[in-house]
């Protein structure tokens, strides 16, 4: 039984999905840090 190669479209779609997932994961880390800093600044009462 021969293993059939994926079509180029399927391969590109899978690659794009993987890149998007990795981008979301990498983007979530600085976004959470920025959100925490913003909440600290916004939470302190103005003098």
PDB file of N, CA and C in Angstrom:
ATOM      1  N   UNK A   1       0.840  -1.190   0.000  1.00  0.00           N
ATOM      2  CA  UNK A   1       0.000   0.000   0.000  1.00  0.00           C
ATOM      3  C   UNK A   1       0.884   1.251   0.000  1.00  0.00           C
ATOM      4  N   UNK A   2       0.754   2.017  -1.068  1.00  0.00           N
ATOM      5  CA  UNK A   2       1.573   3.224  -1.187  1.00  0.00           C
ATOM      6  C   UNK A   2       0.942   4.374  -0.436  1.00  0.00           C
ATOM      7  N   UNK A   3       1.787   5.179   0.179  1.00  0.00           N
ATOM      8  CA  UNK A   3       1.294   6.372   0.866  1.00  0.00           C
ATOM      9  C   UNK A   3       1.193   7.494  -0.154  1.00  0.00           C
ATOM     10  N   UNK A   4      -0.024   8.026  -0.308  1.00  0.00           N
ATOM     11  CA  UNK A   4      -0.239   9.092  -1.284  1.00  0.00           C
ATOM     12  C   UNK A   4       0.186  10.424  -0.693  1.00  0.00           C
ATOM     13  N   UNK A   5       0.913  11.193  -1.487  1.00  0.00           N
ATOM     14  CA  UNK A   5       1.342  12.520  -1.021  1.00  0.00           C
ATOM     15  C   UNK A   5       0.157  13.456  -0.949  1.00  0.00           C
ATOM     16  N   UNK A   6       0.224  14.368   0.008  1.00  0.00           N
ATOM     17  CA  UNK A   6      -0.840  15.359   0.147  1.00  0.00           C
ATOM     18  C   UNK A   6      -0.796  16.317  -1.026  1.00  0.00           C
ATOM     19  N   UNK A   7      -1.953  16.849  -1.387  1.00  0.00           N
ATOM     20  CA  UNK A   7      -1.984  17.859  -2.434  1.00  0.00           C
ATOM     21  C   UNK A   7      -1.313  19.127  -1.914  1.00  0.00           C
ATOM     22  N   UNK A   8      -0.765  19.937  -2.810  1.00  0.00           N
ATOM     23  CA  UNK A   8      -0.102  21.177  -2.359  1.00  0.00           C
ATOM     24  C   UNK A   8      -1.027  22.085  -1.556  1.00  0.00           C
ATOM     25  N   UNK A   9      -2.298  22.143  -1.935  1.00  0.00           N
ATOM     26  CA  UNK A   9      -3.245  23.004  -1.213  1.00  0.00           C
ATOM     27  C   UNK A   9      -3.420  22.534   0.225  1.00  0.00           C
ATOM     28  N   UNK A  10      -3.510  21.221   0.413  1.00  0.00           N
ATOM     29  CA  UNK A  10      -3.674  20.680   1.762  1.00  0.00           C
ATOM     30  C   UNK A  10      -2.427  20.949   2.594  1.00  0.00           C
ATOM     31  N   UNK A  11      -1.260  20.824   1.941  1.00  0.00           N
ATOM     32  CA  UNK A  11      -0.016  21.054   2.661  1.00  0.00           C
ATOM     33  C   UNK A  11       0.108  22.520   3.074  1.00  0.00           C
ATOM     34  N   UNK A  12      -0.248  23.434   2.175  1.00  0.00           N
ATOM     35  CA  UNK A  12      -0.182  24.869   2.475  1.00  0.00           C
ATOM     36  C   UNK A  12      -1.174  25.220   3.578  1.00  0.00           C
ATOM     37  N   UNK A  13      -2.370  24.632   3.521  1.00  0.00           N
ATOM     38  CA  UNK A  13      -3.380  24.897   4.552  1.00  0.00           C
ATOM     39  C   UNK A  13      -2.919  24.435   5.920  1.00  0.00           C
ATOM     40  N   UNK A  14      -2.316  23.256   5.969  1.00  0.00           N
ATOM     41  CA  UNK A  14      -1.825  22.718   7.239  1.00  0.00           C
ATOM     42  C   UNK A  14      -0.694  23.578   7.781  1.00  0.00           C
ATOM     43  N   UNK A  15       0.190  24.004   6.888  1.00  0.00           N
ATOM     44  CA  UNK A  15       1.317  24.849   7.292  1.00  0.00           C
ATOM     45  C   UNK A  15       0.817  26.193   7.815  1.00  0.00           C
ATOM     46  N   UNK A  16      -0.174  26.772   7.133  1.00  0.00           N
ATOM     47  CA  UNK A  16      -0.728  28.060   7.565  1.00  0.00           C
ATOM     48  C   UNK A  16      -1.415  27.920   8.920  1.00  0.00           C
ATOM     49  N   UNK A  17      -2.131  26.800   9.116  1.00  0.00           N
ATOM     50  CA  UNK A  17      -2.810  26.563  10.387  1.00  0.00           C
ATOM     51  C   UNK A  17      -1.802  26.443  11.520  1.00  0.00           C
ATOM     52  N   UNK A  18      -0.711  25.710  11.234  1.00  0.00           N
ATOM     53  CA  UNK A  18       0.317  25.528  12.256  1.00  0.00           C
ATOM     54  C   UNK A  18       0.999  26.858  12.585  1.00  0.00           C
ATOM     55  N   UNK A  19       1.283  27.654  11.563  1.00  0.00           N
ATOM     56  CA  UNK A  19       1.935  28.951  11.772  1.00  0.00           C
ATOM     57  C   UNK A  19       1.017  29.896  12.544  1.00  0.00           C
ATOM     58  N   UNK A  20      -0.280  29.861  12.234  1.00  0.00           N
ATOM     59  CA  UNK A  20      -1.229  30.730  12.933  1.00  0.00           C
ATOM     60  C   UNK A  20      -1.331  30.338  14.400  1.00  0.00           C
ATOM     61  N   UNK A  21      -1.345  29.018  14.656  1.00  0.00           N
ATOM     62  CA  UNK A  21      -1.429  28.547  16.038  1.00  0.00           C
ATOM     63  C   UNK A  21      -0.181  28.953  16.819  1.00  0.00           C
ATOM     64  N   UNK A  22       0.974  28.825  16.187  1.00  0.00           N
ATOM     65  CA  UNK A  22       2.229  29.212  16.838  1.00  0.00           C
ATOM     66  C   UNK A  22       2.260  30.719  17.066  1.00  0.00           C
ATOM     67  N   UNK A  23       1.769  31.485  16.097  1.00  0.00           N
ATOM     68  CA  UNK A  23       1.723  32.940  16.233  1.00  0.00           C
ATOM     69  C   UNK A  23       0.817  33.376  17.367  1.00  0.00           C
ATOM     70  N   UNK A  24      -0.319  32.694  17.496  1.00  0.00           N
ATOM     71  CA  UNK A  24      -1.245  33.018  18.588  1.00  0.00           C
ATOM     72  C   UNK A  24      -0.604  32.705  19.929  1.00  0.00           C
ATOM     73  N   UNK A  25       0.098  31.583  19.986  1.00  0.00           N
ATOM     74  CA  UNK A  25       0.751  31.184  21.237  1.00  0.00           C
ATOM     75  C   UNK A  25       1.841  32.182  21.613  1.00  0.00           C
ATOM     76  N   UNK A  26       2.641  32.580  20.624  1.00  0.00           N
ATOM     77  CA  UNK A  26       3.726  33.530  20.896  1.00  0.00           C
ATOM     78  C   UNK A  26       3.186  34.928  21.167  1.00  0.00           C
ATOM     79  N   UNK A  27       2.057  35.272  20.558  1.00  0.00           N
ATOM     80  CA  UNK A  27       1.470  36.593  20.765  1.00  0.00           C
ATOM     81  C   UNK A  27       0.751  36.707  22.093  1.00  0.00           C
ATOM     82  N   UNK A  28       0.307  35.584  22.641  1.00  0.00           N
ATOM     83  CA  UNK A  28      -0.454  35.611  23.894  1.00  0.00           C
ATOM     84  C   UNK A  28       0.439  35.957  25.083  1.00  0.00           C
ATOM     85  N   UNK A  29       1.717  35.615  25.002  1.00  0.00           N
ATOM     86  CA  UNK A  29       2.626  35.870  26.132  1.00  0.00           C
ATOM     87  C   UNK A  29       2.860  37.369  26.335  1.00  0.00           C
ATOM     88  N   UNK A  30       3.319  38.117  25.317  1.00  0.00           N
ATOM     89  CA  UNK A  30       3.468  39.565  25.536  1.00  0.00           C
ATOM     90  C   UNK A  30       2.143  40.267  25.765  1.00  0.00           C
ATOM     91  N   UNK A  31       1.065  39.776  25.157  1.00  0.00           N
ATOM     92  CA  UNK A  31      -0.242  40.403  25.354  1.00  0.00           C
ATOM     93  C   UNK A  31      -0.678  40.292  26.808  1.00  0.00           C
ATOM     94  N   UNK A  32      -0.430  39.156  27.444  1.00  0.00           N
ATOM     95  CA  UNK A  32      -0.809  38.991  28.850  1.00  0.00           C
ATOM     96  C   UNK A  32       0.047  39.871  29.754  1.00  0.00           C
ATOM     97  N   UNK A  33       1.319  40.051  29.394  1.00  0.00           N
ATOM     98  CA  UNK A  33       2.195  40.933  30.177  1.00  0.00           C
ATOM     99  C   UNK A  33       1.722  42.376  30.061  1.00  0.00           C
ATOM    100  N   UNK A  34       1.400  42.801  28.845  1.00  0.00           N
ATOM    101  CA  UNK A  34       0.907  44.167  28.618  1.00  0.00           C
ATOM    102  C   UNK A  34      -0.401  44.377  29.372  1.00  0.00           C
ATOM    103  N   UNK A  35      -1.281  43.383  29.338  1.00  0.00           N
ATOM    104  CA  UNK A  35      -2.562  43.497  30.044  1.00  0.00           C
ATOM    105  C   UNK A  35      -2.336  43.619  31.549  1.00  0.00           C
ATOM    106  N   UNK A  36      -1.420  42.847  32.096  1.00  0.00           N
ATOM    107  CA  UNK A  36      -1.135  42.912  33.531  1.00  0.00           C
ATOM    108  C   UNK A  36      -0.581  44.279  33.920  1.00  0.00           C
ATOM    109  N   UNK A  37       0.334  44.814  33.117  1.00  0.00           N
ATOM    110  CA  UNK A  37       0.905  46.136  33.395  1.00  0.00           C
ATOM    111  C   UNK A  37      -0.176  47.208  33.304  1.00  0.00           C
ATOM    112  N   UNK A  38      -1.037  47.094  32.283  1.00  0.00           N
ATOM    113  CA  UNK A  38      -2.123  48.068  32.116  1.00  0.00           C
ATOM    114  C   UNK A  38      -3.069  48.041  33.314  1.00  0.00           C
ATOM    115  N   UNK A  39      -3.399  46.842  33.778  1.00  0.00           N
ATOM    116  CA  UNK A  39      -4.304  46.730  34.926  1.00  0.00           C
ATOM    117  C   UNK A  39      -3.655  47.293  36.188  1.00  0.00           C
ATOM    118  N   UNK A  40      -2.353  47.125  36.331  1.00  0.00           N
ATOM    119  CA  UNK A  40      -1.651  47.697  37.491  1.00  0.00           C
ATOM    120  C   UNK A  40      -1.688  49.222  37.441  1.00  0.00           C
ATOM    121  N   UNK A  41      -1.445  49.779  36.263  1.00  0.00           N
ATOM    122  CA  UNK A  41      -1.441  51.239  36.113  1.00  0.00           C
ATOM    123  C   UNK A  41      -2.857  51.791  36.271  1.00  0.00           C
ATOM    124  N   UNK A  42      -3.833  51.138  35.647  1.00  0.00           N
ATOM    125  CA  UNK A  42      -5.214  51.619  35.703  1.00  0.00           C
ATOM    126  C   UNK A  42      -5.810  51.417  37.097  1.00  0.00           C
ATOM    127  N   UNK A  43      -5.299  50.426  37.839  1.00  0.00           N
ATOM    128  CA  UNK A  43      -5.845  50.133  39.161  1.00  0.00           C
ATOM    129  C   UNK A  43      -5.360  51.077  40.247  1.00  0.00           C
ATOM    130  N   UNK A  44      -4.225  51.735  40.012  1.00  0.00           N
ATOM    131  CA  UNK A  44      -3.710  52.653  41.038  1.00  0.00           C
ATOM    132  C   UNK A  44      -4.463  53.974  40.960  1.00  0.00           C
ATOM    133  N   UNK A  45      -4.963  54.470  42.084  1.00  0.00           N
ATOM    134  CA  UNK A  45      -5.700  55.737  42.058  1.00  0.00           C
ATOM    135  C   UNK A  45      -4.772  56.914  41.762  1.00  0.00           C
ATOM    136  N   UNK A  46      -5.288  57.864  41.020  1.00  0.00           N
ATOM    137  CA  UNK A  46      -4.486  59.040  40.670  1.00  0.00           C
ATOM    138  C   UNK A  46      -4.270  59.900  41.915  1.00  0.00           C
ATOM    139  N   UNK A  47      -3.073  60.442  42.104  1.00  0.00           N
ATOM    140  CA  UNK A  47      -2.793  61.263  43.297  1.00  0.00           C
ATOM    141  C   UNK A  47      -3.496  62.617  43.222  1.00  0.00           C
TER     142      UNK A  47
END
